[in-house]
Amino acid sequence: MSNKRDLKKDLNYVFGDIIDAALIWQIANPGEDVAKSEAIIDESIQNFDSLITEVNKRDVENKKAHFKGIRQSLETKATELVTKINSL
């Protein structure tokens, strides 16, 4: 079972890498419209904030199941964002 600290680190790394990829795309494509990549960055920040709020909940009955659900949410949201970056 992962602990809260490791889960927070994973959230930071995953969403940080997604934001970095969007910024690199902006630098590599200066003539393109940056509105789509900015939307991806904003969505990444919103997802990070919502998942951190879920991690910090204290009144959870089954912590193991709660953290497992957060990990699954992280995986699906990260996959969606990476797909959006790849389609730019």
PDB file of C-alpha atoms in Angstrom:
ATOM      1  CA  MET A   1       0.000   0.000   0.000  1.00  0.00           C
ATOM      2  CA  SER A   2       1.322   3.390  -0.894  1.00  0.00           C
ATOM      3  CA  ASN A   3       1.304   6.116   1.655  1.00  0.00           C
ATOM      4  CA  LYS A   4       0.031   9.635   1.350  1.00  0.00           C
ATOM      5  CA  ARG A   5       3.464  11.147   0.781  1.00  0.00           C
ATOM      6  CA  ASP A   6       4.214   8.871  -2.186  1.00  0.00           C
ATOM      7  CA  LEU A   7       0.822   9.565  -3.714  1.00  0.00           C
ATOM      8  CA  LYS A   8       1.378  13.321  -3.449  1.00  0.00           C
ATOM      9  CA  LYS A   9       4.795  12.946  -5.093  1.00  0.00           C
ATOM     10  CA  ASP A  10       3.255  10.940  -7.924  1.00  0.00           C
ATOM     11  CA  LEU A  11       0.635  13.637  -8.460  1.00  0.00           C
ATOM     12  CA  ASN A  12       3.340  16.301  -8.598  1.00  0.00           C
ATOM     13  CA  TYR A  13       5.516  14.355 -11.023  1.00  0.00           C
ATOM     14  CA  VAL A  14       2.762  13.268 -13.393  1.00  0.00           C
ATOM     15  CA  PHE A  15       0.993  16.596 -13.709  1.00  0.00           C
ATOM     16  CA  GLY A  16       4.327  18.445 -13.737  1.00  0.00           C
ATOM     17  CA  ASP A  17       5.489  16.331 -16.671  1.00  0.00           C
ATOM     18  CA  ILE A  18       2.239  16.973 -18.531  1.00  0.00           C
ATOM     19  CA  ILE A  19       2.581  20.719 -18.021  1.00  0.00           C
ATOM     20  CA  ASP A  20       6.221  20.539 -19.154  1.00  0.00           C
ATOM     21  CA  ALA A  21       5.184  18.668 -22.312  1.00  0.00           C
ATOM     22  CA  ALA A  22       2.579  21.335 -23.105  1.00  0.00           C
ATOM     23  CA  LEU A  23       5.125  24.114 -22.590  1.00  0.00           C
ATOM     24  CA  ILE A  24       7.698  22.319 -24.749  1.00  0.00           C
ATOM     25  CA  TRP A  25       5.067  22.014 -27.481  1.00  0.00           C
ATOM     26  CA  GLN A  26       4.510  25.774 -27.271  1.00  0.00           C
ATOM     27  CA  ILE A  27       8.237  26.439 -27.628  1.00  0.00           C
ATOM     28  CA  ALA A  28       8.624  23.968 -30.482  1.00  0.00           C
ATOM     29  CA  ASN A  29       5.653  25.424 -32.379  1.00  0.00           C
ATOM     30  CA  PRO A  30       5.871  29.214 -32.030  1.00  0.00           C
ATOM     31  CA  GLY A  31       3.578  29.864 -35.000  1.00  0.00           C
ATOM     32  CA  GLU A  32       0.718  27.733 -33.657  1.00  0.00           C
ATOM     33  CA  ASP A  33      -2.167  28.935 -31.510  1.00  0.00           C
ATOM     34  CA  VAL A  34      -1.313  28.333 -27.853  1.00  0.00           C
ATOM     35  CA  ALA A  35      -4.919  28.371 -26.628  1.00  0.00           C
ATOM     36  CA  LYS A  36      -5.238  24.577 -26.786  1.00  0.00           C
ATOM     37  CA  SER A  37      -2.007  23.948 -24.893  1.00  0.00           C
ATOM     38  CA  GLU A  38      -2.951  26.586 -22.320  1.00  0.00           C
ATOM     39  CA  ALA A  39      -6.274  24.780 -21.838  1.00  0.00           C
ATOM     40  CA  ILE A  40      -4.377  21.536 -21.228  1.00  0.00           C
ATOM     41  CA  ILE A  41      -2.199  23.269 -18.641  1.00  0.00           C
ATOM     42  CA  ASP A  42      -5.260  24.733 -16.910  1.00  0.00           C
ATOM     43  CA  GLU A  43      -6.972  21.338 -16.904  1.00  0.00           C
ATOM     44  CA  SER A  44      -3.846  19.744 -15.431  1.00  0.00           C
ATOM     45  CA  ILE A  45      -3.789  22.247 -12.603  1.00  0.00           C
ATOM     46  CA  GLN A  46      -7.495  21.749 -11.894  1.00  0.00           C
ATOM     47  CA  ASN A  47      -7.086  17.956 -11.854  1.00  0.00           C
ATOM     48  CA  PHE A  48      -4.078  18.249  -9.559  1.00  0.00           C
ATOM     49  CA  ASP A  49      -5.989  20.477  -7.149  1.00  0.00           C
ATOM     50  CA  SER A  50      -8.989  18.165  -7.027  1.00  0.00           C
ATOM     51  CA  LEU A  51      -6.889  15.036  -6.482  1.00  0.00           C
ATOM     52  CA  ILE A  52      -4.779  16.701  -3.767  1.00  0.00           C
ATOM     53  CA  THR A  53      -8.016  17.628  -2.004  1.00  0.00           C
ATOM     54  CA  GLU A  54      -9.074  13.975  -2.168  1.00  0.00           C
ATOM     55  CA  VAL A  55      -5.705  12.822  -0.801  1.00  0.00           C
ATOM     56  CA  ASN A  56      -5.946  15.215   2.141  1.00  0.00           C
ATOM     57  CA  LYS A  57      -9.386  14.043   3.276  1.00  0.00           C
ATOM     58  CA  ARG A  58      -9.177  12.796   6.837  1.00  0.00           C
ATOM     59  CA  ASP A  59     -12.604  11.261   7.395  1.00  0.00           C
ATOM     60  CA  VAL A  60     -12.121   8.254   5.120  1.00  0.00           C
ATOM     61  CA  GLU A  61     -13.360   4.829   6.224  1.00  0.00           C
ATOM     62  CA  ASN A  62     -11.086   2.632   4.111  1.00  0.00           C
ATOM     63  CA  LYS A  63      -7.844   4.456   3.302  1.00  0.00           C
ATOM     64  CA  LYS A  64      -6.482   1.688   1.107  1.00  0.00           C
ATOM     65  CA  ALA A  65      -9.524   1.720  -1.185  1.00  0.00           C
ATOM     66  CA  HIS A  66      -9.608   5.521  -1.134  1.00  0.00           C
ATOM     67  CA  PHE A  67      -5.970   5.821  -2.254  1.00  0.00           C
ATOM     68  CA  LYS A  68      -6.483   3.116  -4.862  1.00  0.00           C
ATOM     69  CA  GLY A  69      -9.372   5.102  -6.313  1.00  0.00           C
ATOM     70  CA  ILE A  70      -7.237   8.236  -6.408  1.00  0.00           C
ATOM     71  CA  ARG A  71      -4.481   6.342  -8.243  1.00  0.00           C
ATOM     72  CA  GLN A  72      -6.995   5.118 -10.815  1.00  0.00           C
ATOM     73  CA  SER A  73      -8.325   8.651 -11.275  1.00  0.00           C
ATOM     74  CA  LEU A  74      -4.768   9.904 -11.707  1.00  0.00           C
ATOM     75  CA  GLU A  75      -4.079   7.303 -14.364  1.00  0.00           C
ATOM     76  CA  THR A  76      -7.224   8.022 -16.377  1.00  0.00           C
ATOM     77  CA  LYS A  77      -6.888  11.812 -16.179  1.00  0.00           C
ATOM     78  CA  ALA A  78      -3.201  11.701 -17.078  1.00  0.00           C
ATOM     79  CA  THR A  79      -3.909   9.442 -20.043  1.00  0.00           C
ATOM     80  CA  GLU A  80      -6.605  11.816 -21.287  1.00  0.00           C
ATOM     81  CA  LEU A  81      -4.275  14.813 -21.005  1.00  0.00           C
ATOM     82  CA  VAL A  82      -1.400  13.047 -22.759  1.00  0.00           C
ATOM     83  CA  THR A  83      -3.768  12.092 -25.561  1.00  0.00           C
ATOM     84  CA  LYS A  84      -4.754  15.751 -25.913  1.00  0.00           C
ATOM     85  CA  ILE A  85      -1.093  16.800 -26.035  1.00  0.00           C
ATOM     86  CA  ASN A  86      -0.349  14.186 -28.689  1.00  0.00           C
ATOM     87  CA  SER A  87      -3.216  15.469 -30.825  1.00  0.00           C
ATOM     88  CA  LEU A  88      -1.906  19.058 -30.875  1.00  0.00           C
TER      89      LEU A  88
END
